[in-house]
Tab-separated table of C-alpha atoms in Angstrom:
chain	number	residue	atom	x	y	z
A	227	MET	CA	-8.717	12.854	-9.869
A	228	ASN	CA	-8.929	15.677	-7.350
A	229	ALA	CA	-7.875	18.944	-9.018
A	230	ASP	CA	-6.674	20.339	-5.656
A	231	ILE	CA	-3.958	17.679	-5.345
A	232	THR	CA	-0.827	18.754	-7.201
A	233	LEU	CA	1.835	16.588	-8.732
A	234	THR	CA	4.157	17.776	-5.943
A	235	ASP	CA	1.615	16.569	-3.355
A	236	ARG	CA	1.581	13.170	-5.045
A	237	PHE	CA	5.383	12.937	-5.111
A	238	GLN	CA	5.562	13.886	-1.425
A	239	GLY	CA	2.967	11.255	-0.610
A	240	VAL	CA	4.975	8.590	-2.422
A	241	ILE	CA	8.191	9.515	-0.595
A	242	ILE	CA	6.492	9.602	2.817
A	243	GLY	CA	4.664	6.338	2.119
A	244	ALA	CA	7.890	4.614	1.084
A	245	ALA	CA	9.713	5.848	4.200
A	246	VAL	CA	6.920	4.736	6.539
A	247	GLY	CA	6.709	1.371	4.773
A	248	ASP	CA	10.462	0.859	5.100
A	249	ALA	CA	10.370	1.762	8.792
A	250	LEU	CA	7.424	-0.573	9.487
A	251	GLY	CA	8.942	-3.441	7.533
A	252	MET	CA	12.526	-3.079	8.769
A	253	PRO	CA	12.263	-5.504	11.729
A	254	THR	CA	10.724	-8.193	9.505
A	255	GLU	CA	13.425	-8.167	6.835
A	256	TYR	CA	15.728	-11.190	6.788
A	257	ILE	CA	13.555	-13.261	9.145
A	258	SER	CA	11.520	-16.364	8.419
A	259	THR	CA	7.763	-16.694	8.649
A	260	GLU	CA	8.258	-18.724	11.815
A	261	GLN	CA	10.314	-15.928	13.378
A	262	LEU	CA	7.706	-13.380	12.290
A	263	ASP	CA	5.037	-15.413	14.062
A	264	ALA	CA	7.135	-15.872	17.200
A	265	LEU	CA	8.449	-12.319	17.496
A	266	TYR	CA	5.591	-10.198	16.150
A	267	ASN	CA	2.494	-12.409	16.268
A	268	GLY	CA	2.620	-12.784	12.487
A	269	ARG	CA	2.478	-9.118	11.538
A	270	VAL	CA	3.781	-5.681	12.402
A	271	THR	CA	1.203	-2.953	12.992
A	272	GLN	CA	3.407	-0.343	14.675
A	273	PHE	CA	7.054	0.670	14.709
A	274	GLU	CA	9.035	-2.112	16.383
A	275	THR	CA	12.617	-2.499	17.558
A	276	PRO	CA	14.242	-5.454	15.779
A	277	ASN	CA	15.308	-8.461	17.840
A	278	PRO	CA	18.936	-8.491	19.046
A	279	GLN	CA	20.044	-11.052	16.410
A	280	HIS	CA	18.605	-9.021	13.506
A	281	PRO	CA	21.144	-7.533	11.032
A	282	CYS	CA	19.613	-4.101	11.704
A	283	SER	CA	19.526	-4.471	15.493
A	284	HIS	CA	21.447	-1.191	15.793
A	285	LEU	CA	18.346	0.659	14.554
A	286	LYS	CA	15.579	1.903	16.810
A	287	ALA	CA	11.860	1.458	16.225
A	288	GLY	CA	10.801	3.611	13.270
A	289	GLN	CA	14.258	3.891	11.709
A	290	TYR	CA	15.231	2.367	8.388
């Protein structure tokens, strides 16, 4: 364990990681594997706007 990394640094990293993960995964929630393949080539590697039929279609890329 790196002594320079504080517990606060670790907590901040967890919160930021969770937020980024939620934002990346948002357009893939509630869709099937087939839809994931058709809409996003099977995976999401950047912030994407959800398709118009998605329950979160009101959100922009990177929002959660």
